[in-house]
Amino acid sequence: MRNNNAQVYRNNTANIEAIGAGEIDYAIVNNYYLGRFLATDPDFPAAQTTFESGDIGNLVNVASIGLLETSQNTEAALTFVRFLLDRTAQEYFTNEVNEYPVREDVEPNPTLARFEELVEKSPQVDLDQLEDLEGTLQLLQETDLL
Ligand SMILES: [Fe+2]
């Protein structure tokens, strides 16, 4: 990244805007941001791709929800969890937000890459190893990226 004069933008959306403006050739962002641009401009000059199979850049990140054992609002929290997992909410997440549904009876947004393909290309990673913030910062400083 350093040798290729990587540019820094404030967030995923700004990265994709920079591609559209011709400032950069590619960006590493969460997949669903490009879908937002393509939904309003089918001719937006960018397409999603993946890295080589097993590359960390293909990491499939799973969103989750939990309920604290110490919660004083268990019923309200469970109502919220059920709301998020409801068919209507899952259809919203995939069709409006370009994310993958967790329910098997909800079809993924047809503009998304096949989920099975992403899983095949995803690296085998112990997610517990991704919590080493100090090590990450040290590596970025050693390589003059931070
Ligand atoms: Fe995001």
Tab-separated table of N, CA and C and ligand atoms in Angstrom:
chain	number	residue	atom	x	y	z
A	1	MET	N	0.838	-1.192	0.000
A	1	MET	CA	0.000	0.000	0.000
A	1	MET	C	0.871	1.240	0.000
A	2	ARG	N	1.925	1.221	0.841
A	2	ARG	CA	2.819	2.378	0.899
A	2	ARG	C	3.518	2.587	-0.445
A	3	ASN	N	4.023	1.504	-1.042
A	3	ASN	CA	4.752	1.611	-2.303
A	3	ASN	C	3.870	2.071	-3.459
A	4	ASN	N	2.556	1.869	-3.334
A	4	ASN	CA	1.628	2.283	-4.383
A	4	ASN	C	0.938	3.598	-4.057
A	5	ASN	N	1.502	4.341	-3.095
A	5	ASN	CA	0.979	5.663	-2.751
A	5	ASN	C	-0.518	5.629	-2.428
A	6	ALA	N	-0.901	4.706	-1.556
A	6	ALA	CA	-2.314	4.583	-1.182
A	6	ALA	C	-2.837	5.892	-0.600
A	7	GLN	N	-4.053	6.232	-0.972
A	7	GLN	CA	-4.703	7.444	-0.471
A	7	GLN	C	-5.610	7.076	0.695
A	8	VAL	N	-5.794	8.020	1.596
A	8	VAL	CA	-6.657	7.780	2.751
A	8	VAL	C	-7.904	8.639	2.616
A	9	TYR	N	-9.057	8.015	2.730
A	9	TYR	CA	-10.341	8.724	2.714
A	9	TYR	C	-11.049	8.449	4.026
A	10	ARG	N	-11.986	9.302	4.370
A	10	ARG	CA	-12.569	9.258	5.714
A	10	ARG	C	-13.436	8.029	5.977
A	11	ASN	N	-14.003	7.408	4.942
A	11	ASN	CA	-14.842	6.239	5.178
A	11	ASN	C	-15.079	5.483	3.865
A	12	ASN	N	-15.867	4.421	3.944
A	12	ASN	CA	-16.131	3.582	2.773
A	12	ASN	C	-16.776	4.384	1.649
A	13	THR	N	-17.770	5.191	1.972
A	13	THR	CA	-18.476	5.976	0.965
A	13	THR	C	-17.522	6.917	0.238
A	14	ALA	N	-16.647	7.579	0.990
A	14	ALA	CA	-15.692	8.513	0.379
A	14	ALA	C	-14.741	7.777	-0.561
A	15	ASN	N	-14.386	6.536	-0.219
A	15	ASN	CA	-13.523	5.742	-1.101
A	15	ASN	C	-14.224	5.492	-2.435
A	16	ILE	N	-15.483	5.133	-2.385
A	16	ILE	CA	-16.202	4.831	-3.623
A	16	ILE	C	-16.442	6.111	-4.421
A	17	GLU	N	-16.705	7.212	-3.735
A	17	GLU	CA	-16.826	8.492	-4.434
A	17	GLU	C	-15.528	8.827	-5.168
A	18	ALA	N	-14.397	8.503	-4.544
A	18	ALA	CA	-13.091	8.784	-5.164
A	18	ALA	C	-12.887	7.934	-6.419
A	19	ILE	N	-13.388	6.706	-6.400
A	19	ILE	CA	-13.324	5.876	-7.617
A	19	ILE	C	-14.161	6.541	-8.709
A	20	GLY	N	-15.378	6.944	-8.353
A	20	GLY	CA	-16.271	7.580	-9.327
A	20	GLY	C	-15.677	8.849	-9.909
A	21	ALA	N	-14.891	9.559	-9.097
A	21	ALA	CA	-14.269	10.812	-9.552
A	21	ALA	C	-12.967	10.553	-10.308
A	22	GLY	N	-12.557	9.289	-10.392
A	22	GLY	CA	-11.335	8.958	-11.110
A	22	GLY	C	-10.064	9.254	-10.327
A	23	GLU	N	-10.185	9.484	-9.007
A	23	GLU	CA	-9.015	9.794	-8.184
A	23	GLU	C	-8.187	8.556	-7.878
A	24	ILE	N	-8.848	7.413	-7.752
A	24	ILE	CA	-8.169	6.160	-7.421
A	24	ILE	C	-8.739	5.049	-8.301
A	25	ASP	N	-7.975	3.976	-8.440
A	25	ASP	CA	-8.403	2.860	-9.289
A	25	ASP	C	-9.224	1.827	-8.530
A	26	TYR	N	-8.955	1.679	-7.245
A	26	TYR	CA	-9.706	0.701	-6.464
A	26	TYR	C	-9.659	1.084	-4.990
A	27	ALA	N	-10.533	0.460	-4.230
A	27	ALA	CA	-10.589	0.694	-2.785
A	27	ALA	C	-10.981	-0.605	-2.105
A	28	ILE	N	-10.574	-0.734	-0.879
A	28	ILE	CA	-10.950	-1.899	-0.087
A	28	ILE	C	-12.022	-1.435	0.888
A	29	VAL	N	-13.251	-1.852	0.633
A	29	VAL	CA	-14.394	-1.393	1.431
A	29	VAL	C	-15.316	-2.576	1.705
A	30	ASN	N	-16.257	-2.378	2.599
A	30	ASN	CA	-17.292	-3.390	2.800
A	30	ASN	C	-18.156	-3.451	1.543
A	31	ASN	N	-18.592	-4.657	1.186
A	31	ASN	CA	-19.243	-4.867	-0.107
A	31	ASN	C	-20.515	-4.048	-0.314
A	32	TYR	N	-21.257	-3.780	0.753
A	32	TYR	CA	-22.596	-3.215	0.555
A	32	TYR	C	-22.583	-1.740	0.157
A	33	TYR	N	-21.456	-1.052	0.318
A	33	TYR	CA	-21.419	0.371	-0.043
A	33	TYR	C	-21.548	0.585	-1.541
A	34	LEU	N	-20.875	-0.234	-2.342
A	34	LEU	CA	-20.968	-0.070	-3.790
A	34	LEU	C	-22.407	-0.275	-4.260
A	35	GLY	N	-23.096	-1.202	-3.633
A	35	GLY	CA	-24.487	-1.456	-4.000
A	35	GLY	C	-25.355	-0.219	-3.867
A	36	ARG	N	-25.062	0.620	-2.893
A	36	ARG	CA	-25.827	1.858	-2.720
A	36	ARG	C	-25.634	2.779	-3.916
A	37	PHE	N	-24.419	2.864	-4.415
A	37	PHE	CA	-24.146	3.718	-5.577
A	37	PHE	C	-24.806	3.144	-6.821
A	38	LEU	N	-24.703	1.829	-7.012
A	38	LEU	CA	-25.253	1.193	-8.205
A	38	LEU	C	-26.786	1.232	-8.200
A	39	ALA	N	-27.388	1.296	-7.012
A	39	ALA	CA	-28.845	1.358	-6.934
A	39	ALA	C	-29.378	2.671	-7.506
A	40	THR	N	-28.625	3.730	-7.342
A	40	THR	CA	-29.078	5.029	-7.854
A	40	THR	C	-28.453	5.366	-9.202
A	41	ASP	N	-27.343	4.718	-9.537
A	41	ASP	CA	-26.686	4.974	-10.818
A	41	ASP	C	-26.123	3.658	-11.365
A	42	PRO	N	-26.926	2.946	-12.155
A	42	PRO	CA	-26.467	1.649	-12.675
A	42	PRO	C	-25.202	1.757	-13.526
A	43	ASP	N	-24.885	2.957	-14.003
A	43	ASP	CA	-23.681	3.149	-14.816
A	43	ASP	C	-22.484	3.605	-13.988
A	44	PHE	N	-22.613	3.592	-12.668
A	44	PHE	CA	-21.488	4.009	-11.825
A	44	PHE	C	-20.267	3.183	-12.226
A	45	PRO	N	-19.123	3.848	-12.452
A	45	PRO	CA	-17.972	3.157	-13.065
A	45	PRO	C	-17.145	2.322	-12.092
A	46	ALA	N	-17.775	1.351	-11.455
A	46	ALA	CA	-17.032	0.470	-10.547
A	46	ALA	C	-17.756	-0.869	-10.459
A	47	ALA	N	-17.011	-1.894	-10.144
A	47	ALA	CA	-17.580	-3.223	-9.945
A	47	ALA	C	-16.858	-3.884	-8.787
A	48	GLN	N	-17.562	-4.806	-8.144
A	48	GLN	CA	-16.949	-5.524	-7.030
A	48	GLN	C	-16.136	-6.693	-7.553
A	49	THR	N	-15.059	-6.972	-6.886
A	49	THR	CA	-14.286	-8.157	-7.203
A	49	THR	C	-13.801	-8.760	-5.889
A	50	THR	N	-13.025	-9.822	-5.966
A	50	THR	CA	-12.476	-10.442	-4.755
A	50	THR	C	-10.986	-10.654	-4.960
A	51	PHE	N	-10.309	-10.964	-3.865
A	51	PHE	CA	-8.898	-11.310	-3.923
A	51	PHE	C	-8.779	-12.792	-4.276
A	52	GLU	N	-7.540	-13.284	-4.359
A	52	GLU	CA	-7.304	-14.706	-4.575
A	52	GLU	C	-7.971	-15.488	-3.453
A	53	SER	N	-8.381	-16.691	-3.744
A	53	SER	CA	-9.032	-17.528	-2.762
A	53	SER	C	-8.167	-17.659	-1.506
A	54	GLY	N	-8.786	-17.457	-0.344
A	54	GLY	CA	-8.086	-17.580	0.928
A	54	GLY	C	-7.437	-16.302	1.410
A	55	ASP	N	-7.431	-15.259	0.598
A	55	ASP	CA	-6.809	-13.989	0.999
A	55	ASP	C	-7.629	-13.334	2.119
A	56	ILE	N	-6.937	-12.702	3.068
A	56	ILE	CA	-7.619	-12.056	4.189
A	56	ILE	C	-8.581	-10.963	3.707
A	57	GLY	N	-8.328	-10.422	2.511
A	57	GLY	CA	-9.225	-9.410	1.963
A	57	GLY	C	-10.607	-9.945	1.657
A	58	ASN	N	-10.763	-11.249	1.622
A	58	ASN	CA	-12.069	-11.860	1.356
A	58	ASN	C	-12.799	-12.244	2.639
A	59	LEU	N	-12.342	-11.721	3.754
A	59	LEU	CA	-12.958	-12.078	5.030
A	59	LEU	C	-14.455	-11.766	5.020
A	60	VAL	N	-15.253	-12.751	5.344
A	60	VAL	CA	-16.696	-12.561	5.477
A	60	VAL	C	-16.969	-12.227	6.932
A	61	ASN	N	-17.443	-11.021	7.169
A	61	ASN	CA	-17.660	-10.534	8.513
A	61	ASN	C	-19.130	-10.703	8.872
A	62	VAL	N	-19.379	-11.384	9.956
A	62	VAL	CA	-20.750	-11.690	10.336
A	62	VAL	C	-21.205	-10.745	11.438
A	63	ALA	N	-22.322	-10.074	11.204
A	63	ALA	CA	-22.923	-9.246	12.252
A	63	ALA	C	-23.703	-10.157	13.194
A	64	SER	N	-23.731	-9.802	14.446
A	64	SER	CA	-24.462	-10.644	15.392
A	64	SER	C	-25.134	-9.774	16.440
A	65	ILE	N	-25.925	-10.417	17.236
A	65	ILE	CA	-26.617	-9.697	18.309
A	65	ILE	C	-26.629	-10.602	19.537
A	66	GLY	N	-26.534	-10.001	20.703
A	66	GLY	CA	-26.536	-10.776	21.923
A	66	GLY	C	-27.355	-10.096	23.002
A	67	LEU	N	-27.608	-10.823	24.032
A	67	LEU	CA	-28.389	-10.301	25.153
A	67	LEU	C	-27.602	-10.566	26.438
A	68	LEU	N	-27.318	-9.520	27.184
A	68	LEU	CA	-26.561	-9.670	28.429
A	68	LEU	C	-27.373	-10.428	29.474
A	69	GLU	N	-26.702	-11.333	30.168
A	69	GLU	CA	-27.382	-12.051	31.250
A	69	GLU	C	-27.860	-11.086	32.325
A	70	THR	N	-27.172	-9.956	32.454
A	70	THR	CA	-27.507	-8.986	33.492
A	70	THR	C	-28.563	-7.976	33.048
A	71	SER	N	-29.082	-8.152	31.825
A	71	SER	CA	-30.072	-7.194	31.317
A	71	SER	C	-31.280	-7.074	32.244
A	72	GLN	N	-31.730	-5.838	32.407
A	72	GLN	CA	-32.948	-5.588	33.190
A	72	GLN	C	-34.159	-5.486	32.264
A	73	ASN	N	-33.902	-5.603	30.965
A	73	ASN	CA	-34.978	-5.440	29.977
A	73	ASN	C	-35.024	-6.620	29.009
A	74	THR	N	-34.993	-7.805	29.576
A	74	THR	CA	-34.893	-9.013	28.757
A	74	THR	C	-36.019	-9.113	27.730
A	75	GLU	N	-37.236	-8.870	28.142
A	75	GLU	CA	-38.366	-9.020	27.204
A	75	GLU	C	-38.271	-8.026	26.052
A	76	ALA	N	-37.953	-6.765	26.366
A	76	ALA	CA	-37.824	-5.763	25.307
A	76	ALA	C	-36.669	-6.118	24.375
A	77	ALA	N	-35.568	-6.610	24.953
A	77	ALA	CA	-34.419	-6.988	24.132
A	77	ALA	C	-34.780	-8.144	23.212
A	78	LEU	N	-35.470	-9.134	23.734
A	78	LEU	CA	-35.870	-10.267	22.898
A	78	LEU	C	-36.835	-9.828	21.802
A	79	THR	N	-37.697	-8.882	22.115
A	79	THR	CA	-38.604	-8.349	21.094
A	79	THR	C	-37.803	-7.710	19.967
A	80	PHE	N	-36.751	-6.983	20.357
A	80	PHE	CA	-35.898	-6.344	19.357
A	80	PHE	C	-35.159	-7.389	18.515
A	81	VAL	N	-34.644	-8.435	19.164
A	81	VAL	CA	-33.953	-9.505	18.434
A	81	VAL	C	-34.919	-10.148	17.437
A	82	ARG	N	-36.123	-10.442	17.886
A	82	ARG	CA	-37.118	-11.053	16.985
A	82	ARG	C	-37.433	-10.118	15.829
A	83	PHE	N	-37.503	-8.818	16.104
A	83	PHE	CA	-37.756	-7.830	15.052
A	83	PHE	C	-36.654	-7.879	13.993
A	84	LEU	N	-35.393	-7.925	14.454
A	84	LEU	CA	-34.275	-7.949	13.503
A	84	LEU	C	-34.242	-9.225	12.669
A	85	LEU	N	-34.700	-10.318	13.262
A	85	LEU	CA	-34.675	-11.599	12.560
A	85	LEU	C	-35.947	-11.863	11.773
A	86	ASP	N	-36.921	-10.985	11.909
A	86	ASP	CA	-38.183	-11.145	11.204
A	86	ASP	C	-37.956	-11.090	9.692
A	87	ARG	N	-38.796	-11.772	8.972
A	87	ARG	CA	-38.669	-11.819	7.510
A	87	ARG	C	-38.637	-10.415	6.897
A	88	THR	N	-39.487	-9.523	7.372
A	88	THR	CA	-39.543	-8.164	6.819
A	88	THR	C	-38.224	-7.435	7.009
A	89	ALA	N	-37.653	-7.536	8.206
A	89	ALA	CA	-36.383	-6.863	8.474
A	89	ALA	C	-35.259	-7.474	7.639
A	90	GLN	N	-35.246	-8.797	7.531
A	90	GLN	CA	-34.203	-9.458	6.752
A	90	GLN	C	-34.315	-9.104	5.267
A	91	GLU	N	-35.536	-8.962	4.770
A	91	GLU	CA	-35.724	-8.531	3.375
A	91	GLU	C	-35.230	-7.093	3.204
A	92	TYR	N	-35.463	-6.271	4.222
A	92	TYR	CA	-34.959	-4.894	4.172
A	92	TYR	C	-33.429	-4.897	4.133
A	93	PHE	N	-32.805	-5.658	5.016
A	93	PHE	CA	-31.336	-5.664	5.069
A	93	PHE	C	-30.731	-6.073	3.724
A	94	THR	N	-31.311	-7.052	3.088
A	94	THR	CA	-30.699	-7.488	1.829
A	94	THR	C	-31.103	-6.602	0.651
A	95	ASN	N	-32.362	-6.197	0.569
A	95	ASN	CA	-32.805	-5.449	-0.610
A	95	ASN	C	-32.487	-3.960	-0.549
A	96	GLU	N	-32.426	-3.387	0.638
A	96	GLU	CA	-32.163	-1.949	0.772
A	96	GLU	C	-30.737	-1.644	1.229
A	97	VAL	N	-30.144	-2.544	2.008
A	97	VAL	CA	-28.825	-2.270	2.584
A	97	VAL	C	-27.740	-3.130	1.921
A	98	ASN	N	-28.148	-4.051	1.055
A	98	ASN	CA	-27.199	-4.896	0.312
A	98	ASN	C	-26.381	-5.812	1.212
A	99	GLU	N	-26.986	-6.284	2.267
A	99	GLU	CA	-26.320	-7.259	3.114
A	99	GLU	C	-26.966	-8.619	2.875
A	100	TYR	N	-26.343	-9.658	3.438
A	100	TYR	CA	-26.856	-11.012	3.232
A	100	TYR	C	-27.820	-11.362	4.361
A	101	PRO	N	-28.969	-11.937	4.021
A	101	PRO	CA	-29.927	-12.308	5.074
A	101	PRO	C	-29.435	-13.526	5.850
A	102	VAL	N	-29.843	-13.640	7.097
A	102	VAL	CA	-29.494	-14.826	7.881
A	102	VAL	C	-30.589	-15.882	7.797
A	103	ARG	N	-31.745	-15.506	7.292
A	103	ARG	CA	-32.846	-16.466	7.164
A	103	ARG	C	-32.760	-17.176	5.814
A	104	GLU	N	-32.912	-18.493	5.842
A	104	GLU	CA	-32.849	-19.252	4.594
A	104	GLU	C	-34.065	-19.013	3.717
A	105	ASP	N	-35.173	-18.524	4.297
A	105	ASP	CA	-36.372	-18.298	3.486
A	105	ASP	C	-36.418	-16.877	2.909
A	106	VAL	N	-35.337	-16.137	3.042
A	106	VAL	CA	-35.236	-14.813	2.423
A	106	VAL	C	-34.158	-14.889	1.343
A	107	GLU	N	-34.548	-14.575	0.125
A	107	GLU	CA	-33.606	-14.599	-0.998
A	107	GLU	C	-32.651	-13.410	-0.902
A	108	PRO	N	-31.362	-13.646	-1.051
A	108	PRO	CA	-30.423	-12.517	-1.062
A	108	PRO	C	-30.708	-11.587	-2.236
A	109	ASN	N	-30.408	-10.327	-2.051
A	109	ASN	CA	-30.510	-9.341	-3.123
A	109	ASN	C	-29.802	-9.906	-4.365
A	110	PRO	N	-30.489	-9.957	-5.501
A	110	PRO	CA	-29.885	-10.580	-6.690
A	110	PRO	C	-28.658	-9.844	-7.233
A	111	THR	N	-28.413	-8.617	-6.783
A	111	THR	CA	-27.221	-7.898	-7.252
A	111	THR	C	-25.964	-8.320	-6.478
A	112	LEU	N	-26.145	-9.058	-5.377
A	112	LEU	CA	-24.997	-9.481	-4.568
A	112	LEU	C	-24.321	-10.707	-5.175
A	113	ALA	N	-23.020	-10.808	-4.949
A	113	ALA	CA	-22.298	-12.016	-5.345
A	113	ALA	C	-22.882	-13.197	-4.576
A	114	ARG	N	-22.794	-14.383	-5.175
A	114	ARG	CA	-23.315	-15.575	-4.490
A	114	ARG	C	-22.567	-15.764	-3.172
A	115	PHE	N	-23.326	-15.924	-2.097
A	115	PHE	CA	-22.712	-16.048	-0.777
A	115	PHE	C	-21.803	-17.270	-0.709
A	116	GLU	N	-22.202	-18.365	-1.333
A	116	GLU	CA	-21.401	-19.588	-1.304
A	116	GLU	C	-20.019	-19.343	-1.929
A	117	GLU	N	-19.983	-18.518	-2.981
A	117	GLU	CA	-18.706	-18.201	-3.627
A	117	GLU	C	-17.805	-17.422	-2.658
A	118	LEU	N	-18.409	-16.481	-1.933
A	118	LEU	CA	-17.623	-15.693	-0.978
A	118	LEU	C	-17.065	-16.575	0.131
A	119	VAL	N	-17.880	-17.501	0.604
A	119	VAL	CA	-17.426	-18.393	1.672
A	119	VAL	C	-16.287	-19.280	1.166
A	120	GLU	N	-16.398	-19.749	-0.083
A	120	GLU	CA	-15.323	-20.576	-0.656
A	120	GLU	C	-14.009	-19.794	-0.719
A	121	LYS	N	-14.068	-18.504	-1.007
A	121	LYS	CA	-12.863	-17.683	-1.156
A	121	LYS	C	-12.386	-17.086	0.170
A	122	SER	N	-13.196	-17.221	1.199
A	122	SER	CA	-12.874	-16.624	2.484
A	122	SER	C	-11.690	-17.337	3.134
A	123	PRO	N	-10.833	-16.583	3.856
A	123	PRO	CA	-9.709	-17.209	4.542
A	123	PRO	C	-10.162	-17.942	5.798
A	124	GLN	N	-9.352	-18.905	6.234
A	124	GLN	CA	-9.582	-19.567	7.513
A	124	GLN	C	-8.869	-18.725	8.564
A	125	VAL	N	-9.629	-18.025	9.385
A	125	VAL	CA	-9.036	-17.094	10.345
A	125	VAL	C	-9.630	-17.338	11.727
A	126	ASP	N	-8.753	-17.354	12.714
A	126	ASP	CA	-9.208	-17.388	14.101
A	126	ASP	C	-9.541	-15.943	14.468
A	127	LEU	N	-10.826	-15.636	14.542
A	127	LEU	CA	-11.242	-14.246	14.763
A	127	LEU	C	-10.699	-13.684	16.073
A	128	ASP	N	-10.387	-14.560	17.031
A	128	ASP	CA	-9.811	-14.084	18.291
A	128	ASP	C	-8.441	-13.426	18.066
A	129	GLN	N	-7.770	-13.792	16.958
A	129	GLN	CA	-6.459	-13.202	16.677
A	129	GLN	C	-6.567	-11.789	16.115
A	130	LEU	N	-7.776	-11.361	15.758
A	130	LEU	CA	-7.960	-10.031	15.194
A	130	LEU	C	-8.118	-8.961	16.273
A	131	GLU	N	-8.035	-9.361	17.532
A	131	GLU	CA	-8.241	-8.390	18.607
A	131	GLU	C	-6.940	-7.754	19.077
A	132	ASP	N	-5.820	-8.054	18.402
A	132	ASP	CA	-4.522	-7.546	18.821
A	132	ASP	C	-4.314	-6.123	18.298
A	133	LEU	N	-4.964	-5.158	18.914
A	133	LEU	CA	-4.866	-3.766	18.473
A	133	LEU	C	-3.441	-3.242	18.601
A	134	GLU	N	-2.774	-3.538	19.735
A	134	GLU	CA	-1.406	-3.042	19.932
A	134	GLU	C	-0.471	-3.585	18.859
A	135	GLY	N	-0.581	-4.863	18.562
A	135	GLY	CA	0.252	-5.469	17.538
A	135	GLY	C	-0.018	-4.870	16.162
A	136	THR	N	-1.273	-4.580	15.883
A	136	THR	CA	-1.634	-3.977	14.606
A	136	THR	C	-1.048	-2.574	14.490
A	137	LEU	N	-1.183	-1.797	15.552
A	137	LEU	CA	-0.639	-0.435	15.542
A	137	LEU	C	0.879	-0.459	15.383
A	138	GLN	N	1.521	-1.402	16.078
A	138	GLN	CA	2.979	-1.522	15.986
A	138	GLN	C	3.400	-1.864	14.559
A	139	LEU	N	2.686	-2.784	13.942
A	139	LEU	CA	3.016	-3.174	12.558
A	139	LEU	C	2.836	-1.987	11.607
A	140	LEU	N	1.762	-1.237	11.783
A	140	LEU	CA	1.518	-0.079	10.915
A	140	LEU	C	2.603	0.987	11.090
A	141	GLN	N	3.075	1.137	12.342
A	141	GLN	CA	4.131	2.122	12.589
A	141	GLN	C	5.456	1.632	12.029
A	142	GLU	N	5.761	0.349	12.190
A	142	GLU	CA	7.021	-0.203	11.679
A	142	GLU	C	7.113	-0.092	10.156
A	143	THR	N	5.957	-0.143	9.500
A	143	THR	CA	5.944	-0.112	8.030
A	143	THR	C	5.652	1.298	7.511
A	144	ASP	N	5.688	2.274	8.403
A	144	ASP	CA	5.480	3.679	8.029
A	144	ASP	C	4.107	3.942	7.414
A	145	LEU	N	3.116	3.164	7.806
A	145	LEU	CA	1.758	3.403	7.325
A	145	LEU	C	0.932	4.214	8.325
A	146	LEU	N	1.512	4.412	9.491
A	146	LEU	CA	0.792	5.183	10.519
A	146	LEU	C	1.766	6.068	11.272
B	1	FE	FE	-20.539	-0.152	7.326
